[in-house]
Amino acid sequence: MDAEITLTVDGQRRTVTVDTRTTLLDALRERLGVTNPKKGCDHGQCGSCTVLLDGRRHLTCLALAVAHDGAEVTTAGGLSGPDGALHPVQQAFLEHDGCQCGYCTPGQVCSAVGVLDEIRQGHASHVSEDLEAEPGLTDEEVRERMSGNLCRCGAYAGILAAVKQAGEQAGEQAGQEGAA
Amino acid sequence: MTANEVTPTPIAPRSIGTSLLRRDGVEKVTGEATYAVEHPVTGPDGQPPLHAWLVTSTVARGRVVTVDATAALAHPGVVSVIDHTNAPRLADTSDAELAILQDDAIAFRGQIVAVVLAGTSESAREGAALVRVEQEAEPHEAVFDEDSPTYAPEQVNGGSETDTLDGDPDEALARALVTVDATYTTPHEFNSPMEPHAATALWDGERLTLHDSTQGPRPVRGTLGPMLGLAEEQVRVLAPYVGGGFGSKGLPHAPEVAVALAAMTVPGQPVRLAVTRQQMFALTGYRTATRSHVRFGAHPDGRIEALRHDTVSQTSRIKEFAEQAAVPARVMYAAPHRATTHRVAELDVAVPSWMRAPGEMPGMFAHEVAMDELALHTGLDPVELRVRNEPEVDPDTGNPWGNRRLVECLRSGAERFGWAERPTGPRATVDGEWWVGTGVAASTYPMLWMPGNVARVRSLDGGRYGVAIAATDIGTGARTVLTQIAADALACPPDAIDLDMADSDLPFGSVAGGSSGTTSWGTAIVAAAQQFRADHGDHPDPGVETTAASGQYAAMDGHALHSFGAVFCEARVHRYTGEVRVPRLLGVYSVGRVVNPRTARSQLLGGLVMGLSAALFEDGWRDPRTGHTVTQDLATYHVAAHADVKEIDAHWLDDVDELSTPMGSRGIGEIGIVGTAAAVANATYHATGVRVRGLPLTADHFLE
Amino acid sequence: MKELTYHRAEDAASAVALVTGDPDARFLGGGTNLVDHLKLGVTSPTTLVDVSRLPMDEVAELPDGGLRVGANVRNSDLAAHPAVRRGWPVVARALLAGASGQIRNQATTGGNLLQRTRCVYFQDVTTPCNKREPGTGCSAIGGYGRYNAVLGASEACVTTHPSDLAVGLAAVDATVVVLGAGGERRVPMGDFHRLPSDRPEQDTTLAHGELVTAVELPASAVARRSTYRKARDRASYAFALVSVAAGVDLDDDGRVRDVRIAWGGVAHKPWRAAVAEEALRGKFLSEESVREAAEAELAAAVTDEQTAYKVPMVRNLTALTLTSLAEGATR
């Protein structure tokens, strides 16, 4: 059974016909030609297909496209500016060599953007000592929160440095704006 | 095309040694890099791709009685079902792993017995589920244990000798005052690159174009062409981006044959095949389990007088792969009496193949845990024990070492790690809920150079140079370091290099494997660049070019060329649950000159992470009743996640190896994984006093 | 995956009517388990009724101090809710110990309770499995057993329930609110999941077509002083080998006034360790007293070579969890 849905993908409104069985990931990759999110396992076990869905990090392999009619999807491709300028998270990944083969990378980047937002909102994690305190941008917090994105090349040290750098930059920026 | 063979001379490093940003980093961080099934390939008349789905056997041995495609073909969108009765015939069926769909034989569970083609991936998947395959099961053997019958292979992977013998190790072991005699095991391990094996194939009636996820476009072309009855030039393989491989994409596997055969049934129509994560556990190679019996006979001062390393692994009955796990024991330590042997058990199982540092990884786990046991028996510090057994020449060949700096790696690592503060005995440190311990192990990997590489250098407008070779970058940084090598060989800035690679139509590039890529391709690029300058001078006219093959530069015949390293680990073992965590991991390496510190560091850290992952988690569990690896996904076959990798660092000695390459470098892809699992195991022993001789080091071993 | 008809539910009652009337229909929530199973062929519905947009996404404080959690509240939102963090830390901790950040953003409260076993044979349609296909046999017996049950298993099924949240909810005596064709009913957590017996295909006591609409958390002293600990292979993003959800209420002398212990990874359902709880009431909490109580609970355990580790592991982890709670630890 086919269904027509509309998605906003990286700022562009796209209407697409999908099979009711089509996952959001396959709708993006196979129907819309948006291959920025990657398929590493197709079963929610690797994180390569992570996008920001209505602003939150989300797996697309465990979502049916038809159930997400009207959703706003931001892939790693949509994080960079229209002029091609990299998002601070992407720039930090590049500088710290937080990627090797590059296959998990778009998912890592989207996840990192989500992680920084979750920390900013004060969400605790499994490693937070105090559930009610503001979590810090510590190594332990970032590692735990990024654990849903596997990297077989083992680029975790670079990814950690990149996420922290991007988070600290954003924090400084917010501080400056707050002061001004 | 045969190119002149040129043997290069050393080049002066300018870009080499700098941390040039990864050349394809922007494409990767944005997701714009295009992998095997992401290329927007259409047929000559705009035909969209068909989706292929594999149907696999569910018995370990037997034959296909019938393939009933009726229900599948009735499913909307399904175009065809290809099985052994209607698949195109192969011209060469001598490789039984690759000769699929040619007869009714089933040699292992998970073997390809049919391929479904459909208009969408949803209908292809459901079509595959609807194919009814009647199979006749025959008795099978899938258990690898002490009772498995074994044989001696003619040689082991890498072309090494099966057995070696020097002196009389058994007699020397019998009279040794201090001995170690223990058996060490490693489980089936799976490469599990993040991009599953995949390809897009298009047959236009003349030529097969394959966008493949492979470590070697030319080797794939060289294998598939003759099998398909085609001239090699009729096959074009492209692999601009490859989502990891770690050996599993080093040789073509059955899925590449499946997609090629499927494409040949639909001329003009592209076919996409993405192997599922589950199917990878049967179809794309793995590291066989190993069992190593290690014996050391030593003097009380720690000097090893005799050693034996007898290793057994298993392979598929239809194709031999002999993991060379005893080979590193031939070069590691001095001992006048020594023996190494390899035996293999043949089973009705999936075909094992290369996985990062085949041989060295499992073999050095055994060898370096045994060294830790010897340190304990002699009362020596494990670093000091290794120093005392440092051989003056290669014990295997008697050749002088090219550049053996193991002792410096050990000393430098010990200092960086704070090894001196380590309590001598085990079970000495408690921190809250954790036992804490530290361990060390040595690592080694041979310098490998592949013959036959050819590079082309062409001058372009504006002082730029085009450099071409069918090399691949599977995440190693090859695209970046080859640019740097070309720049230095031509004495121009790296930004003046246009590197063309990952296409089998380009001059021959060998496989990205065995830590041989930079060595082999880089040497060819230097050869071509130097010949280009000799042919065309420093101010060439745009358009002139030189193609050259690299002669053997590496002084392999008179020297023992190997890399070495030392891995230091702090392990914590939970006093209540036995869970093992690794807060600190450090590797110090001697790998020749490092071409790009940024990407090299990632390679070495990546090896350490994979070694850590093998130490703690990886275990492909095979069901003896079916020969089926039941831990066939990333939720049950665990690889290290971010939270498992804490303080981790890699350093290297200031090194130049002019005996190995004109760049002064050696390969770095594998050595990071070697010895790492042993260092972790030794640290868990130091933490708890519990000696675990089999991987992985799961919590149950340490529970009290 | 068979061809599917998709309905977006207008309201809970019509969703229930649709599914009740069609044995091949299923509810679709966050999809994290169902979509996985559709692709594996583990389940083959012909109709999906999407309830994920129904307005069951509120966390509301009840007059008695309890909390009513809508079935569509996402795992991450429930874990982040200030009232949950304060009053039911075991629930927040259990949620945060499960899956990954992405999956927690997607998975719902109701769906989490209904997730099915991760047994490798259940998930592989080419192998016999009584839970997936009743009467075909249990491949896990004599097969891969590292995650198998040690309590309450049957000859038909030896698997464990994978949810962390469910273990936390079992410890705080939550109530599951269910809407069926005949109206609403309230199911105590202890009666929600079931042991496999000879009907392992039935994970819960829900009838086909019944929809989880909410989960209620009663306020209590034990819930306020509670936590969740999980032992696993990886440090994150891994199912439990065993887990312990526990809460304590001590009197002024430090004796146990009330205690709750629930175990994950040991049985086909979250295992409420009632024997151990009873043994500890009125006692001081020490490693010895808790170990002894846990051992009493574990007297009924049946293990084999692959599962033997679970007995000392859950015993030790229970001792650690309760003694650290008694010492005022926050995690």
CSV table of C-alpha atoms in Angstrom, one decimal, chain B residues 58 75-76 109 122 125-126 129 278 433 574-581 616-617 619 621 623-626 628 630-641 643-644 646 698-700 703-704, chain C residues 1-3 38-40 118 120-121 123-124 126-127 138-147 229-239 241 287 291 306 309-310 312-313 315-317 319-320:
chain,number,residue,atom,x,y,z
B,58,THR,CA,19.4,-22.6,6.8
B,75,HIS,CA,4.4,-10.3,-4.5
B,76,PRO,CA,3.9,-6.8,-6.0
B,109,ARG,CA,24.5,-22.1,7.0
B,122,GLU,CA,10.6,-3.3,0.7
B,125,ARG,CA,12.9,-8.1,1.4
B,126,GLU,CA,9.4,-9.5,1.4
B,129,ALA,CA,10.9,-14.0,2.8
B,278,GLN,CA,22.8,-10.3,9.9
B,433,GLU,CA,33.8,-0.8,44.2
B,574,HIS,CA,34.0,-4.6,39.6
B,575,ARG,CA,34.2,-6.3,43.0
B,576,TYR,CA,30.5,-7.1,43.0
B,577,THR,CA,29.7,-7.8,39.4
B,578,GLY,CA,33.0,-8.7,37.8
B,579,GLU,CA,32.5,-6.2,35.0
B,580,VAL,CA,35.7,-5.0,33.4
B,581,ARG,CA,36.3,-1.4,32.5
B,616,LEU,CA,36.2,-7.2,26.6
B,617,PHE,CA,33.3,-8.1,24.3
B,619,ASP,CA,32.4,-13.2,20.8
B,621,TRP,CA,28.8,-17.6,19.3
B,623,ASP,CA,25.3,-22.8,17.5
B,624,PRO,CA,26.8,-26.3,17.1
B,625,ARG,CA,23.4,-27.7,16.1
B,626,THR,CA,23.2,-25.5,13.0
B,628,HIS,CA,24.9,-20.6,12.8
B,630,VAL,CA,23.6,-16.6,16.5
B,631,THR,CA,25.1,-13.4,17.8
B,632,GLN,CA,24.6,-11.9,14.3
B,633,ASP,CA,23.8,-8.3,15.0
B,634,LEU,CA,25.3,-5.3,16.8
B,635,ALA,CA,23.1,-5.8,19.8
B,636,THR,CA,24.4,-9.3,20.5
B,637,TYR,CA,27.9,-9.1,18.9
B,638,HIS,CA,29.1,-6.2,21.0
B,639,VAL,CA,31.8,-3.9,19.7
B,640,ALA,CA,33.2,-1.1,21.9
B,641,ALA,CA,30.9,1.9,22.4
B,643,ALA,CA,31.5,4.8,27.0
B,644,ASP,CA,34.0,1.9,26.9
B,646,LYS,CA,38.2,6.3,28.3
B,698,THR,CA,33.6,-11.1,30.5
B,699,ALA,CA,32.3,-10.5,33.9
B,700,ASP,CA,31.6,-14.1,34.8
B,703,LEU,CA,32.7,-13.0,40.0
B,704,GLU,CA,33.2,-14.0,43.5
C,1,MET,CA,7.3,-7.5,5.9
C,2,LYS,CA,3.9,-8.1,4.5
C,3,GLU,CA,2.0,-5.3,2.8
C,38,LEU,CA,8.4,-6.1,11.0
C,39,LYS,CA,11.7,-6.1,9.2
C,40,LEU,CA,12.9,-9.3,10.8
C,118,ARG,CA,15.9,-10.0,22.7
C,120,VAL,CA,18.6,-14.4,19.5
C,121,TYR,CA,16.4,-17.2,18.5
C,123,GLN,CA,14.6,-12.6,16.6
C,124,ASP,CA,15.7,-15.1,13.9
C,126,THR,CA,14.8,-19.4,10.6
C,127,THR,CA,15.0,-21.0,14.1
C,138,CYS,CA,12.8,-23.6,22.2
C,139,SER,CA,16.2,-23.2,20.5
C,140,ALA,CA,17.6,-21.4,23.5
C,141,ILE,CA,17.5,-24.6,25.5
C,142,GLY,CA,20.8,-26.2,24.4
C,143,GLY,CA,21.8,-23.2,22.5
C,144,TYR,CA,23.0,-19.7,23.2
C,145,GLY,CA,22.1,-19.0,26.8
C,146,ARG,CA,24.1,-16.2,28.3
C,147,TYR,CA,21.0,-14.0,28.7
C,229,ARG,CA,21.9,-0.6,39.0
C,230,LYS,CA,22.7,-2.6,35.9
C,231,ALA,CA,25.5,-5.0,35.1
C,232,ARG,CA,26.2,-5.4,31.4
C,233,ASP,CA,29.0,-6.2,29.0
C,234,ARG,CA,29.4,-2.7,27.5
C,235,ALA,CA,29.4,0.3,29.7
C,236,SER,CA,26.5,1.7,27.8
C,237,TYR,CA,24.0,0.7,25.1
C,238,ALA,CA,23.7,-2.9,26.1
C,239,PHE,CA,21.0,-5.0,27.6
C,241,LEU,CA,23.1,-9.2,32.3
C,287,GLU,CA,26.3,-6.6,52.8
C,291,ARG,CA,23.3,-11.3,50.6
C,306,GLN,CA,26.0,-20.3,30.7
C,309,TYR,CA,27.1,-16.4,36.8
C,310,LYS,CA,23.8,-14.6,37.3
C,312,PRO,CA,26.3,-14.4,42.4
C,313,MET,CA,26.0,-11.4,40.2
C,315,ARG,CA,23.1,-11.3,44.8
C,316,ASN,CA,26.2,-9.1,44.9
C,317,LEU,CA,24.7,-6.3,43.0
C,319,ALA,CA,24.0,-6.1,48.3
C,320,LEU,CA,25.8,-3.2,46.8
